[in-house]
mmCIF file of C-alpha atoms and ligand atoms in Angstrom:
data_model
loop_
_atom_site.group_PDB
_atom_site.id
_atom_site.type_symbol
_atom_site.label_atom_id
_atom_site.label_comp_id
_atom_site.label_asym_id
_atom_site.label_seq_id
_atom_site.Cartn_x
_atom_site.Cartn_y
_atom_site.Cartn_z
ATOM 1 C CA UNK A 1 -83.323 -42.660 3.246
ATOM 2 C CA UNK A 2 -86.696 -41.576 4.596
ATOM 3 C CA UNK A 3 -89.308 -42.575 2.011
ATOM 4 C CA UNK A 4 -93.074 -42.564 2.339
ATOM 5 C CA UNK A 5 -95.588 -43.697 -0.255
ATOM 6 C CA UNK A 6 -99.076 -42.261 0.157
ATOM 7 C CA UNK A 7 -101.817 -44.523 -1.166
ATOM 8 C CA UNK A 8 -105.516 -45.292 -0.829
ATOM 9 C CA UNK A 9 -106.975 -48.817 -0.842
ATOM 10 C CA UNK A 10 -108.134 -50.091 -4.248
ATOM 11 C CA UNK A 11 -106.211 -47.445 -6.202
ATOM 12 C CA UNK A 12 -104.643 -49.064 -9.252
ATOM 13 C CA UNK A 13 -102.386 -46.024 -9.736
ATOM 14 C CA UNK A 14 -101.145 -46.460 -6.165
ATOM 15 C CA UNK A 15 -100.618 -50.176 -6.813
ATOM 16 C CA UNK A 16 -98.417 -49.252 -9.790
ATOM 17 C CA UNK A 17 -96.140 -47.149 -7.568
ATOM 18 C CA UNK A 18 -96.016 -49.879 -4.915
ATOM 19 C CA UNK A 19 -94.895 -52.438 -7.531
ATOM 20 C CA UNK A 20 -92.160 -50.060 -8.727
ATOM 21 C CA UNK A 21 -90.841 -49.459 -5.210
ATOM 22 C CA UNK A 22 -90.888 -53.187 -4.466
ATOM 23 C CA UNK A 23 -89.022 -53.959 -7.694
ATOM 24 C CA UNK A 24 -86.372 -51.413 -6.779
ATOM 25 C CA UNK A 25 -86.336 -52.752 -3.210
ATOM 26 C CA UNK A 26 -86.632 -49.207 -1.880
ATOM 27 C CA UNK A 27 -87.399 -49.393 1.817
ATOM 28 C CA UNK A 28 -90.389 -47.230 2.507
ATOM 29 C CA UNK A 29 -93.331 -46.651 4.761
ATOM 30 C CA UNK A 30 -96.742 -47.001 3.153
ATOM 31 C CA UNK A 31 -99.213 -44.392 4.409
ATOM 32 C CA UNK A 32 -102.778 -45.459 3.719
ATOM 33 C CA UNK A 33 -105.110 -42.484 3.497
ATOM 34 C CA UNK A 34 -108.880 -42.483 3.701
ATOM 35 C CA UNK A 35 -110.416 -42.659 0.205
ATOM 36 C CA UNK A 36 -112.259 -39.461 -0.631
ATOM 37 C CA UNK A 37 -110.532 -37.373 2.009
ATOM 38 C CA UNK A 38 -107.074 -38.159 0.609
ATOM 39 C CA UNK A 39 -106.769 -34.943 -1.472
ATOM 40 C CA UNK A 40 -107.098 -32.996 1.766
ATOM 41 C CA UNK A 41 -104.528 -35.112 3.630
ATOM 42 C CA UNK A 42 -102.103 -34.865 0.717
ATOM 43 C CA UNK A 43 -102.256 -31.083 0.715
ATOM 44 C CA UNK A 44 -101.735 -31.066 4.474
ATOM 45 C CA UNK A 45 -98.662 -33.255 3.851
ATOM 46 C CA UNK A 46 -97.312 -30.566 1.510
ATOM 47 C CA UNK A 47 -98.216 -32.019 -1.900
ATOM 48 C CA UNK A 48 -99.471 -29.684 -4.613
ATOM 49 C CA UNK A 49 -101.972 -32.088 -6.110
ATOM 50 C CA UNK A 50 -104.656 -34.226 -4.533
ATOM 51 C CA UNK A 51 -103.974 -37.596 -6.156
ATOM 52 C CA UNK A 52 -102.261 -40.786 -5.090
ATOM 53 C CA UNK A 53 -99.705 -42.202 -5.553
ATOM 54 C CA UNK A 54 -97.641 -39.512 -3.863
ATOM 55 C CA UNK A 55 -94.075 -40.110 -2.767
ATOM 56 C CA UNK A 56 -91.949 -38.249 -0.253
ATOM 57 C CA UNK A 57 -88.307 -39.107 -0.313
ATOM 58 C CA UNK A 58 -85.859 -37.205 1.907
ATOM 59 C CA UNK A 59 -88.012 -34.095 1.673
ATOM 60 C CA UNK A 60 -88.649 -34.324 -2.096
ATOM 61 C CA UNK A 61 -92.295 -34.701 -3.084
ATOM 62 C CA UNK A 62 -93.185 -36.540 -6.267
ATOM 63 C CA UNK A 63 -96.717 -37.152 -7.421
ATOM 64 C CA UNK A 64 -98.130 -39.311 -10.191
ATOM 65 C CA UNK A 65 -97.039 -42.702 -11.498
ATOM 66 C CA UNK A 66 -95.072 -41.428 -14.494
ATOM 67 C CA UNK A 67 -93.119 -38.915 -12.404
ATOM 68 C CA UNK A 68 -92.489 -41.549 -9.752
ATOM 69 C CA UNK A 69 -91.108 -44.065 -12.302
ATOM 70 C CA UNK A 70 -88.601 -41.496 -13.593
ATOM 71 C CA UNK A 71 -87.663 -40.327 -10.114
ATOM 72 C CA UNK A 72 -87.009 -43.910 -8.990
ATOM 73 C CA UNK A 73 -84.631 -44.562 -11.900
ATOM 74 C CA UNK A 74 -82.778 -41.401 -10.911
ATOM 75 C CA UNK A 75 -82.735 -42.319 -7.223
ATOM 76 C CA UNK A 76 -81.460 -45.874 -7.703
ATOM 77 C CA UNK A 77 -80.581 -46.668 -11.318
ATOM 78 C CA UNK A 78 -80.457 -50.467 -10.928
ATOM 79 C CA UNK A 79 -82.587 -52.404 -11.561
ATOM 80 C CA UNK A 80 -83.904 -50.103 -14.262
ATOM 81 C CA UNK A 81 -87.534 -49.212 -14.904
ATOM 82 C CA UNK A 82 -86.625 -47.858 -18.354
ATOM 83 C CA UNK A 83 -84.242 -49.757 -20.666
ATOM 84 C CA UNK A 84 -81.033 -47.992 -21.610
ATOM 85 C CA UNK A 85 -81.146 -48.827 -25.308
ATOM 86 C CA UNK A 86 -83.012 -45.888 -26.966
ATOM 87 C CA UNK A 87 -85.481 -47.844 -29.141
ATOM 88 C CA UNK A 88 -86.411 -50.177 -26.261
ATOM 89 C CA UNK A 89 -86.791 -47.187 -23.964
ATOM 90 C CA UNK A 90 -89.083 -45.484 -26.452
ATOM 91 C CA UNK A 91 -91.322 -48.575 -26.612
ATOM 92 C CA UNK A 92 -91.587 -48.712 -22.820
ATOM 93 C CA UNK A 93 -92.260 -44.959 -22.604
ATOM 94 C CA UNK A 94 -95.009 -45.182 -25.234
ATOM 95 C CA UNK A 95 -96.650 -48.140 -23.513
ATOM 96 C CA UNK A 96 -96.392 -46.416 -20.140
ATOM 97 C CA UNK A 97 -97.992 -43.254 -21.568
ATOM 98 C CA UNK A 98 -100.860 -45.286 -23.056
ATOM 99 C CA UNK A 99 -101.318 -47.038 -19.708
ATOM 100 C CA UNK A 100 -101.310 -43.781 -17.764
ATOM 101 C CA UNK A 101 -103.285 -41.570 -20.149
ATOM 102 C CA UNK A 102 -105.780 -43.963 -21.708
ATOM 103 C CA UNK A 103 -106.168 -47.281 -19.886
ATOM 104 C CA UNK A 104 -105.905 -46.000 -16.311
ATOM 105 C CA UNK A 105 -109.037 -43.858 -16.608
ATOM 106 C CA UNK A 106 -111.237 -46.783 -17.623
ATOM 107 C CA UNK A 107 -111.373 -48.809 -14.356
ATOM 108 C CA UNK A 108 -111.329 -45.547 -12.370
ATOM 109 C CA UNK A 109 -114.436 -44.299 -14.154
ATOM 110 C CA UNK A 110 -116.172 -47.679 -13.946
ATOM 111 C CA UNK A 111 -115.535 -47.813 -10.221
ATOM 112 C CA UNK A 112 -116.580 -44.229 -9.511
ATOM 113 C CA UNK A 113 -119.691 -44.670 -11.619
ATOM 114 C CA UNK A 114 -120.527 -47.895 -9.740
ATOM 115 C CA UNK A 115 -119.983 -46.206 -6.361
ATOM 116 C CA UNK A 116 -122.777 -43.791 -7.125
ATOM 117 C CA UNK A 117 -125.206 -46.426 -8.383
ATOM 118 C CA UNK A 118 -124.610 -49.480 -6.266
ATOM 119 C CA UNK A 119 -124.602 -49.269 -2.429
ATOM 120 C CA UNK A 120 -122.739 -52.607 -2.299
ATOM 121 C CA UNK A 121 -119.760 -50.981 -4.044
ATOM 122 C CA UNK A 122 -119.725 -48.154 -1.495
ATOM 123 C CA UNK A 123 -119.765 -50.769 1.270
ATOM 124 C CA UNK A 124 -116.833 -52.505 -0.396
ATOM 125 C CA UNK A 125 -114.930 -49.215 -0.363
ATOM 126 C CA UNK A 126 -115.847 -48.585 3.296
ATOM 127 C CA UNK A 127 -114.606 -52.079 4.241
ATOM 128 C CA UNK A 128 -111.386 -51.631 2.261
ATOM 129 C CA UNK A 129 -110.829 -48.421 4.219
ATOM 130 C CA UNK A 130 -111.508 -50.343 7.450
ATOM 131 C CA UNK A 131 -114.296 -47.927 8.385
ATOM 132 C CA UNK A 132 -116.510 -49.394 11.122
ATOM 133 C CA UNK A 133 -120.212 -49.904 10.262
ATOM 134 C CA UNK A 134 -119.667 -50.031 6.499
ATOM 135 C CA UNK A 135 -123.430 -49.814 5.854
ATOM 136 C CA UNK A 136 -123.719 -46.477 7.631
ATOM 137 C CA UNK A 137 -120.394 -45.271 6.240
ATOM 138 C CA UNK A 138 -121.651 -46.041 2.738
ATOM 139 C CA UNK A 139 -124.620 -43.695 3.223
ATOM 140 C CA UNK A 140 -122.352 -40.934 4.519
ATOM 141 C CA UNK A 141 -119.845 -41.389 1.697
ATOM 142 C CA UNK A 142 -122.436 -41.053 -1.058
ATOM 143 C CA UNK A 143 -122.085 -37.250 -1.546
ATOM 144 C CA UNK A 144 -118.316 -37.672 -1.873
ATOM 145 C CA UNK A 145 -118.855 -40.478 -4.374
ATOM 146 C CA UNK A 146 -121.057 -38.184 -6.481
ATOM 147 C CA UNK A 147 -118.398 -35.457 -6.314
ATOM 148 C CA UNK A 148 -115.588 -37.784 -7.466
ATOM 149 C CA UNK A 149 -117.705 -39.292 -10.240
ATOM 150 C CA UNK A 150 -118.309 -35.790 -11.623
ATOM 151 C CA UNK A 151 -114.671 -34.839 -11.192
ATOM 152 C CA UNK A 152 -113.493 -37.770 -13.261
ATOM 153 C CA UNK A 153 -116.248 -37.610 -15.897
ATOM 154 C CA UNK A 154 -117.638 -40.950 -14.771
ATOM 155 C CA UNK A 155 -121.145 -40.471 -16.163
ATOM 156 C CA UNK A 156 -123.342 -42.917 -18.068
ATOM 157 C CA UNK A 157 -122.216 -41.800 -21.498
ATOM 158 C CA UNK A 158 -118.506 -42.129 -20.794
ATOM 159 C CA UNK A 159 -118.935 -45.500 -19.100
ATOM 160 C CA UNK A 160 -120.911 -46.846 -22.069
ATOM 161 C CA UNK A 161 -118.237 -45.597 -24.425
ATOM 162 C CA UNK A 162 -115.487 -47.269 -22.398
ATOM 163 C CA UNK A 163 -117.434 -50.542 -22.315
ATOM 164 C CA UNK A 164 -117.631 -50.478 -26.092
ATOM 165 C CA UNK A 165 -113.902 -49.698 -26.370
ATOM 166 C CA UNK A 166 -112.825 -52.399 -23.959
ATOM 167 C CA UNK A 167 -112.144 -55.219 -26.475
ATOM 168 C CA UNK A 168 -109.893 -52.862 -28.430
ATOM 169 C CA UNK A 169 -108.018 -51.808 -25.287
ATOM 170 C CA UNK A 170 -107.500 -55.448 -24.328
ATOM 171 C CA UNK A 171 -106.233 -56.207 -27.843
ATOM 172 C CA UNK A 172 -103.641 -53.499 -27.381
ATOM 173 C CA UNK A 173 -102.602 -54.859 -23.978
ATOM 174 C CA UNK A 174 -102.349 -58.381 -25.480
ATOM 175 C CA UNK A 175 -100.192 -57.058 -28.310
ATOM 176 C CA UNK A 176 -97.820 -55.381 -25.835
ATOM 177 C CA UNK A 177 -97.501 -58.644 -23.881
ATOM 178 C CA UNK A 178 -96.969 -60.673 -27.041
ATOM 179 C CA UNK A 179 -94.310 -58.255 -28.290
ATOM 180 C CA UNK A 180 -92.501 -58.565 -24.950
ATOM 181 C CA UNK A 181 -92.785 -54.828 -24.227
ATOM 182 C CA UNK A 182 -94.605 -55.671 -20.992
ATOM 183 C CA UNK A 183 -94.963 -58.938 -19.104
ATOM 184 C CA UNK A 184 -94.788 -60.622 -15.733
ATOM 185 C CA UNK A 185 -91.131 -61.424 -16.470
ATOM 186 C CA UNK A 186 -90.457 -58.040 -18.158
ATOM 187 C CA UNK A 187 -90.271 -55.671 -15.203
ATOM 188 C CA UNK A 188 -90.350 -52.078 -16.405
ATOM 189 C CA UNK A 189 -92.323 -48.855 -15.924
ATOM 190 C CA UNK A 190 -94.962 -49.877 -18.513
ATOM 191 C CA UNK A 191 -95.474 -53.320 -16.986
ATOM 192 C CA UNK A 192 -96.041 -51.826 -13.543
ATOM 193 C CA UNK A 193 -98.299 -49.121 -14.969
ATOM 194 C CA UNK A 194 -100.553 -51.379 -17.064
ATOM 195 C CA UNK A 195 -100.935 -54.501 -14.890
ATOM 196 C CA UNK A 196 -102.888 -52.807 -12.047
ATOM 197 C CA UNK A 197 -105.409 -51.245 -14.464
ATOM 198 C CA UNK A 198 -106.049 -54.637 -16.076
ATOM 199 C CA UNK A 199 -106.296 -56.279 -12.652
ATOM 200 C CA UNK A 200 -108.796 -53.686 -11.451
ATOM 201 C CA UNK A 201 -110.910 -54.265 -14.586
ATOM 202 C CA UNK A 202 -110.787 -58.019 -13.996
ATOM 203 C CA UNK A 203 -112.390 -57.415 -10.648
ATOM 204 C CA UNK A 204 -115.627 -56.385 -12.331
ATOM 205 C CA UNK A 205 -117.234 -59.808 -12.529
ATOM 206 C CA UNK A 206 -119.232 -58.921 -15.626
ATOM 207 C CA UNK A 207 -116.053 -58.012 -17.513
ATOM 208 C CA UNK A 208 -114.005 -61.053 -16.594
ATOM 209 C CA UNK A 209 -115.333 -63.108 -19.562
ATOM 210 C CA UNK A 210 -113.867 -60.524 -21.930
ATOM 211 C CA UNK A 211 -110.423 -61.388 -20.605
ATOM 212 C CA UNK A 212 -110.753 -65.147 -20.943
ATOM 213 C CA UNK A 213 -107.744 -66.768 -22.632
ATOM 214 C CA UNK A 214 -106.075 -63.436 -23.192
ATOM 215 C CA UNK A 215 -102.371 -62.907 -22.437
ATOM 216 C CA UNK A 216 -103.494 -59.700 -20.688
ATOM 217 C CA UNK A 217 -105.360 -61.715 -18.047
ATOM 218 C CA UNK A 218 -102.442 -64.046 -17.246
ATOM 219 C CA UNK A 219 -100.116 -61.045 -17.113
ATOM 220 C CA UNK A 220 -102.292 -59.051 -14.693
ATOM 221 C CA UNK A 221 -103.053 -61.984 -12.407
ATOM 222 C CA UNK A 222 -99.428 -63.035 -12.219
ATOM 223 C CA UNK A 223 -98.280 -59.595 -11.125
ATOM 224 C CA UNK A 224 -101.221 -58.971 -8.822
ATOM 225 C CA UNK A 225 -102.711 -62.291 -7.687
ATOM 226 C CA UNK A 226 -104.986 -60.493 -5.209
ATOM 227 C CA UNK A 227 -107.062 -57.342 -5.597
ATOM 228 C CA UNK A 228 -109.774 -56.070 -3.234
ATOM 229 C CA UNK A 229 -113.267 -56.748 -4.511
ATOM 230 C CA UNK A 230 -114.981 -58.146 -6.421
ATOM 231 C CA UNK A 231 -117.495 -55.760 -7.957
ATOM 232 C CA UNK A 232 -120.468 -57.897 -8.973
ATOM 233 C CA UNK A 233 -123.382 -57.041 -11.255
ATOM 234 C CA UNK A 234 -123.346 -53.284 -11.880
ATOM 235 C CA UNK A 235 -123.634 -52.724 -15.635
ATOM 236 C CA UNK A 236 -127.128 -52.833 -17.168
ATOM 237 C CA UNK A 237 -127.866 -55.426 -19.837
ATOM 238 C CA UNK A 238 -128.296 -52.925 -22.638
ATOM 239 C CA UNK A 239 -124.811 -51.551 -22.057
ATOM 240 C CA UNK A 240 -123.136 -54.903 -22.328
ATOM 241 C CA UNK A 241 -123.542 -55.453 -25.998
ATOM 242 C CA UNK A 242 -120.289 -57.337 -25.903
ATOM 243 C CA UNK A 243 -121.355 -60.837 -26.825
ATOM 244 C CA UNK A 244 -122.637 -62.988 -24.009
ATOM 245 C CA UNK A 245 -121.453 -61.074 -20.969
ATOM 246 C CA UNK A 246 -123.639 -61.477 -17.885
ATOM 247 C CA UNK A 247 -125.741 -58.413 -17.127
ATOM 248 C CA UNK A 248 -127.573 -56.916 -14.225
ATOM 249 C CA UNK A 249 -131.148 -57.303 -15.511
HETATM 250 N N1 LIG B 301 -102.462 -40.215 -13.809
HETATM 251 C C1 LIG B 301 -102.259 -40.086 -12.377
HETATM 252 C C2 LIG B 301 -103.626 -40.266 -11.748
HETATM 253 C C3 LIG B 301 -103.670 -40.451 -10.269
HETATM 254 C C4 LIG B 301 -105.113 -40.489 -9.769
HETATM 255 O O1 LIG B 301 -106.033 -39.936 -10.378
HETATM 256 N N2 LIG B 301 -105.283 -41.138 -8.613
HETATM 257 C C5 LIG B 301 -106.615 -41.249 -8.042
HETATM 258 C C6 LIG B 301 -106.759 -42.540 -7.299
HETATM 259 S S1 LIG B 301 -106.668 -43.907 -8.427
HETATM 260 C C7 LIG B 301 -106.827 -40.099 -7.073
HETATM 261 O O2 LIG B 301 -106.104 -39.949 -6.124
HETATM 262 N N3 LIG B 301 -107.803 -39.248 -7.354
HETATM 263 C C8 LIG B 301 -108.129 -38.124 -6.552
HETATM 264 C C9 LIG B 301 -108.794 -37.065 -7.330
HETATM 265 O O3 LIG B 301 -109.216 -37.355 -8.463
HETATM 266 O O4 LIG B 301 -108.890 -35.949 -6.796
HETATM 267 C C10 LIG B 301 -101.212 -41.102 -11.945
HETATM 268 O O5 LIG B 301 -100.868 -41.983 -12.741
HETATM 269 O O6 LIG B 301 -100.694 -40.995 -10.833
#
């Protein structure tokens, strides 16, 4: 079987697909594309959309985490990403959909917003992409960063709204862990979808205190002990009306 997984560094969606392939023990080649130019490379590789993760398996092209999870269960049914029992399957599908449609956007928007405002975050991205002279690369990548922030609605207003919603989102993740729908020892499509988003959020140093003592933190760190970063002080004080979180000024 000739399988390639197209990813970019730091992508939590790509990390979700990698975890699924590893769980299934599907031998594959990981193709790391350059962040920002990846939509172009993906189209040149024959994909319709411009997002990672993208999977090519014996000529079939599958894009997006939720399509990849279903394709993988079709390709090699055991071990399963979706339980067979209908009620259990429904719970995993609902949690996966929440992870993909609600939670996933939050760290993506935080990161894209931070890329535009904080040169250190652009340098982090340049280093993760192994671009030489990250300082210079960061300057050159700025227009692309602005483009992607607009594309994903990563403006001030949305970021402030997500910051305010964060405790509620973490409560929901905790509840899923506590109910055993997801968990480090509950490998399924929802677990692999949700853990990378939580792990990416944990990488924002100012947000880490929000996670303290939460099942969601233990869950994310257990599945993904390492994540490129960290992203230090980026959110202004006035936006962090979340108790005693550290702020930028
Ligand atoms: N919901 C999709 C989202 C994938 C996605 O947006 N991936 C980002 C990287 S994390 C990307 O490639 N974005 C490119 C773009 O927005 O054009 C999934 O779960 O696969």
